[in-house]
PDB file of C-alpha atoms in Angstrom:
ATOM      1  CA  UNK A   1       4.716   0.861  -9.251  1.00  0.00           C
ATOM      2  CA  UNK A   2       5.297   1.133  -5.526  1.00  0.00           C
ATOM      3  CA  UNK A   3       2.593   1.973  -3.006  1.00  0.00           C
ATOM      4  CA  UNK A   4       3.543   3.528   0.319  1.00  0.00           C
ATOM      5  CA  UNK A   5       1.366   3.902   3.401  1.00  0.00           C
ATOM      6  CA  UNK A   6       2.593   5.811   6.446  1.00  0.00           C
ATOM      7  CA  UNK A   7       1.349   5.610  10.010  1.00  0.00           C
ATOM      8  CA  UNK A   8       2.469   6.530  13.496  1.00  0.00           C
ATOM      9  CA  UNK A   9       2.070  10.275  13.515  1.00  0.00           C
ATOM     10  CA  UNK A  10       0.442  12.103  16.380  1.00  0.00           C
ATOM     11  CA  UNK A  11       0.760  14.864  18.931  1.00  0.00           C
ATOM     12  CA  UNK A  12       3.477  14.898  21.558  1.00  0.00           C
ATOM     13  CA  UNK A  13       5.120  17.393  23.867  1.00  0.00           C
ATOM     14  CA  UNK A  14       8.635  18.714  23.480  1.00  0.00           C
ATOM     15  CA  UNK A  15      11.141  16.015  24.297  1.00  0.00           C
ATOM     16  CA  UNK A  16       8.764  13.201  23.414  1.00  0.00           C
ATOM     17  CA  UNK A  17       9.190  10.388  20.910  1.00  0.00           C
ATOM     18  CA  UNK A  18       7.291   8.933  18.000  1.00  0.00           C
ATOM     19  CA  UNK A  19       7.972   6.117  15.573  1.00  0.00           C
ATOM     20  CA  UNK A  20       6.705   6.460  12.039  1.00  0.00           C
ATOM     21  CA  UNK A  21       6.152   3.410   9.871  1.00  0.00           C
ATOM     22  CA  UNK A  22       5.844   3.089   6.124  1.00  0.00           C
ATOM     23  CA  UNK A  23       4.614  -0.127   4.530  1.00  0.00           C
ATOM     24  CA  UNK A  24       5.639  -0.626   0.929  1.00  0.00           C
ATOM     25  CA  UNK A  25       3.832  -2.803  -1.588  1.00  0.00           C
ATOM     26  CA  UNK A  26       4.006  -3.389  -5.309  1.00  0.00           C
ATOM     27  CA  UNK A  27       7.345  -3.505  -7.085  1.00  0.00           C
ATOM     28  CA  UNK A  28       9.309  -3.378  -3.852  1.00  0.00           C
ATOM     29  CA  UNK A  29      12.127  -5.509  -5.286  1.00  0.00           C
ATOM     30  CA  UNK A  30      13.148  -2.554  -7.451  1.00  0.00           C
ATOM     31  CA  UNK A  31      13.723  -0.170  -4.588  1.00  0.00           C
ATOM     32  CA  UNK A  32      17.265   1.087  -4.014  1.00  0.00           C
ATOM     33  CA  UNK A  33      16.543   3.996  -1.727  1.00  0.00           C
ATOM     34  CA  UNK A  34      13.864   4.847   0.797  1.00  0.00           C
ATOM     35  CA  UNK A  35      13.495   8.119   2.595  1.00  0.00           C
ATOM     36  CA  UNK A  36      11.509  10.363   4.865  1.00  0.00           C
ATOM     37  CA  UNK A  37      10.591  13.917   3.992  1.00  0.00           C
ATOM     38  CA  UNK A  38       8.547  16.543   5.760  1.00  0.00           C
ATOM     39  CA  UNK A  39       6.669  19.711   4.973  1.00  0.00           C
ATOM     40  CA  UNK A  40       5.953  22.252   7.666  1.00  0.00           C
ATOM     41  CA  UNK A  41       3.180  24.843   7.241  1.00  0.00           C
ATOM     42  CA  UNK A  42       4.333  27.609   4.932  1.00  0.00           C
ATOM     43  CA  UNK A  43       7.591  25.857   4.097  1.00  0.00           C
ATOM     44  CA  UNK A  44       8.866  23.725   1.276  1.00  0.00           C
ATOM     45  CA  UNK A  45       9.248  19.981   1.561  1.00  0.00           C
ATOM     46  CA  UNK A  46      12.630  18.964   2.929  1.00  0.00           C
ATOM     47  CA  UNK A  47      14.523  15.727   3.191  1.00  0.00           C
ATOM     48  CA  UNK A  48      14.853  14.280   6.675  1.00  0.00           C
ATOM     49  CA  UNK A  49      16.593  10.932   6.252  1.00  0.00           C
ATOM     50  CA  UNK A  50      17.582   8.442   3.559  1.00  0.00           C
ATOM     51  CA  UNK A  51      18.390   4.738   3.610  1.00  0.00           C
ATOM     52  CA  UNK A  52      19.849   2.603   0.844  1.00  0.00           C
ATOM     53  CA  UNK A  53      17.901  -0.620   0.902  1.00  0.00           C
ATOM     54  CA  UNK A  54      20.724  -3.010   0.034  1.00  0.00           C
ATOM     55  CA  UNK A  55      23.759  -1.456   1.692  1.00  0.00           C
ATOM     56  CA  UNK A  56      21.936   0.073   4.616  1.00  0.00           C
ATOM     57  CA  UNK A  57      23.725   3.386   4.243  1.00  0.00           C
ATOM     58  CA  UNK A  58      21.972   6.241   6.029  1.00  0.00           C
ATOM     59  CA  UNK A  59      21.949   9.996   5.650  1.00  0.00           C
ATOM     60  CA  UNK A  60      20.327  12.583   7.892  1.00  0.00           C
ATOM     61  CA  UNK A  61      19.520  16.242   7.669  1.00  0.00           C
ATOM     62  CA  UNK A  62      21.623  18.254  10.102  1.00  0.00           C
ATOM     63  CA  UNK A  63      18.500  19.329  11.971  1.00  0.00           C
ATOM     64  CA  UNK A  64      17.636  15.749  12.978  1.00  0.00           C
ATOM     65  CA  UNK A  65      21.052  14.119  13.426  1.00  0.00           C
ATOM     66  CA  UNK A  66      21.477  12.337  16.747  1.00  0.00           C
ATOM     67  CA  UNK A  67      17.694  12.487  17.319  1.00  0.00           C
ATOM     68  CA  UNK A  68      16.125  10.561  14.437  1.00  0.00           C
ATOM     69  CA  UNK A  69      16.950   7.057  13.205  1.00  0.00           C
ATOM     70  CA  UNK A  70      15.853   5.551   9.884  1.00  0.00           C
ATOM     71  CA  UNK A  71      15.678   1.782   9.603  1.00  0.00           C
ATOM     72  CA  UNK A  72      13.985  -0.979   7.652  1.00  0.00           C
ATOM     73  CA  UNK A  73      12.514  -4.422   8.188  1.00  0.00           C
ATOM     74  CA  UNK A  74      12.849  -6.180   4.856  1.00  0.00           C
ATOM     75  CA  UNK A  75      10.706  -9.123   5.916  1.00  0.00           C
ATOM     76  CA  UNK A  76       7.820  -6.734   6.543  1.00  0.00           C
ATOM     77  CA  UNK A  77       8.593  -4.338   3.669  1.00  0.00           C
ATOM     78  CA  UNK A  78       8.473  -1.597   6.260  1.00  0.00           C
ATOM     79  CA  UNK A  79      10.512   1.554   6.711  1.00  0.00           C
ATOM     80  CA  UNK A  80      10.714   3.260  10.092  1.00  0.00           C
ATOM     81  CA  UNK A  81      11.652   6.648  11.440  1.00  0.00           C
ATOM     82  CA  UNK A  82      12.322   6.717  15.164  1.00  0.00           C
ATOM     83  CA  UNK A  83      12.078  10.289  16.351  1.00  0.00           C
ATOM     84  CA  UNK A  84      13.399  11.191  19.792  1.00  0.00           C
ATOM     85  CA  UNK A  85      13.841  14.484  21.617  1.00  0.00           C
ATOM     86  CA  UNK A  86      11.184  16.054  19.447  1.00  0.00           C
ATOM     87  CA  UNK A  87      11.042  19.831  19.150  1.00  0.00           C
ATOM     88  CA  UNK A  88       8.232  22.166  18.067  1.00  0.00           C
ATOM     89  CA  UNK A  89      10.160  22.832  14.849  1.00  0.00           C
ATOM     90  CA  UNK A  90       9.737  19.147  13.956  1.00  0.00           C
ATOM     91  CA  UNK A  91       6.010  19.780  13.507  1.00  0.00           C
ATOM     92  CA  UNK A  92       5.156  18.865   9.924  1.00  0.00           C
ATOM     93  CA  UNK A  93       3.484  16.393   7.640  1.00  0.00           C
ATOM     94  CA  UNK A  94       5.904  13.513   7.195  1.00  0.00           C
ATOM     95  CA  UNK A  95       6.090  11.595   3.944  1.00  0.00           C
ATOM     96  CA  UNK A  96       7.672   8.287   3.085  1.00  0.00           C
ATOM     97  CA  UNK A  97       9.276   8.051  -0.335  1.00  0.00           C
ATOM     98  CA  UNK A  98      10.872   5.487  -2.598  1.00  0.00           C
ATOM     99  CA  UNK A  99      13.236   5.966  -5.465  1.00  0.00           C
ATOM    100  CA  UNK A 100      11.913   5.978  -9.018  1.00  0.00           C
ATOM    101  CA  UNK A 101      13.832   6.076 -12.273  1.00  0.00           C
ATOM    102  CA  UNK A 102      12.269   9.321 -13.437  1.00  0.00           C
ATOM    103  CA  UNK A 103      11.448  10.749 -10.042  1.00  0.00           C
ATOM    104  CA  UNK A 104      11.599  14.506  -9.661  1.00  0.00           C
ATOM    105  CA  UNK A 105      13.135  14.837  -6.213  1.00  0.00           C
ATOM    106  CA  UNK A 106      16.862  14.339  -5.643  1.00  0.00           C
ATOM    107  CA  UNK A 107      18.016  13.835  -2.092  1.00  0.00           C
ATOM    108  CA  UNK A 108      21.204  12.378  -0.654  1.00  0.00           C
ATOM    109  CA  UNK A 109      22.185  10.744  -3.931  1.00  0.00           C
ATOM    110  CA  UNK A 110      18.802   9.173  -4.669  1.00  0.00           C
ATOM    111  CA  UNK A 111      16.016  10.092  -7.036  1.00  0.00           C
ATOM    112  CA  UNK A 112      12.635   9.859  -5.355  1.00  0.00           C
ATOM    113  CA  UNK A 113       9.375   9.535  -7.226  1.00  0.00           C
ATOM    114  CA  UNK A 114       6.965   7.426  -5.188  1.00  0.00           C
ATOM    115  CA  UNK A 115       5.244   9.061  -2.237  1.00  0.00           C
ATOM    116  CA  UNK A 116       2.943   8.109   0.570  1.00  0.00           C
ATOM    117  CA  UNK A 117      -0.045  10.155   1.648  1.00  0.00           C
ATOM    118  CA  UNK A 118       1.696  11.543   4.710  1.00  0.00           C
ATOM    119  CA  UNK A 119       1.243  11.386   8.463  1.00  0.00           C
ATOM    120  CA  UNK A 120       1.009  14.454  10.687  1.00  0.00           C
ATOM    121  CA  UNK A 121       3.444  15.050  13.533  1.00  0.00           C
ATOM    122  CA  UNK A 122       2.698  17.866  15.962  1.00  0.00           C
ATOM    123  CA  UNK A 123       5.068  18.803  18.765  1.00  0.00           C
ATOM    124  CA  UNK A 124       3.828  21.232  21.389  1.00  0.00           C
ATOM    125  CA  UNK A 125       5.980  23.256  23.754  1.00  0.00           C
TER     126      UNK A 125
END
């Protein structure tokens, strides 16, 4: 089991920045992939970024490339999402996720099955 707790969401104006954090606990040694997802009102959940925990390979959705950066601090068991140049269309609940053998969500080559509770990001124009 892996437990994930996000923080760092908030309200910003267009062009602003936020950094989301996700602290992992439990069977963290088993993680191969970590990721960030988001769900905007009335829309389905979508993948935002993915990081492989051992190789450090990253993948980004086209909509956030060049603006968002996913990273990790292994010593702190923490995943980050640095979000710059935020736009109103980035408004959503953001979720941290970890891979799980029988997880139901495939994204960027990883199978995700552990989820945090989410943190809200609101970008106003």
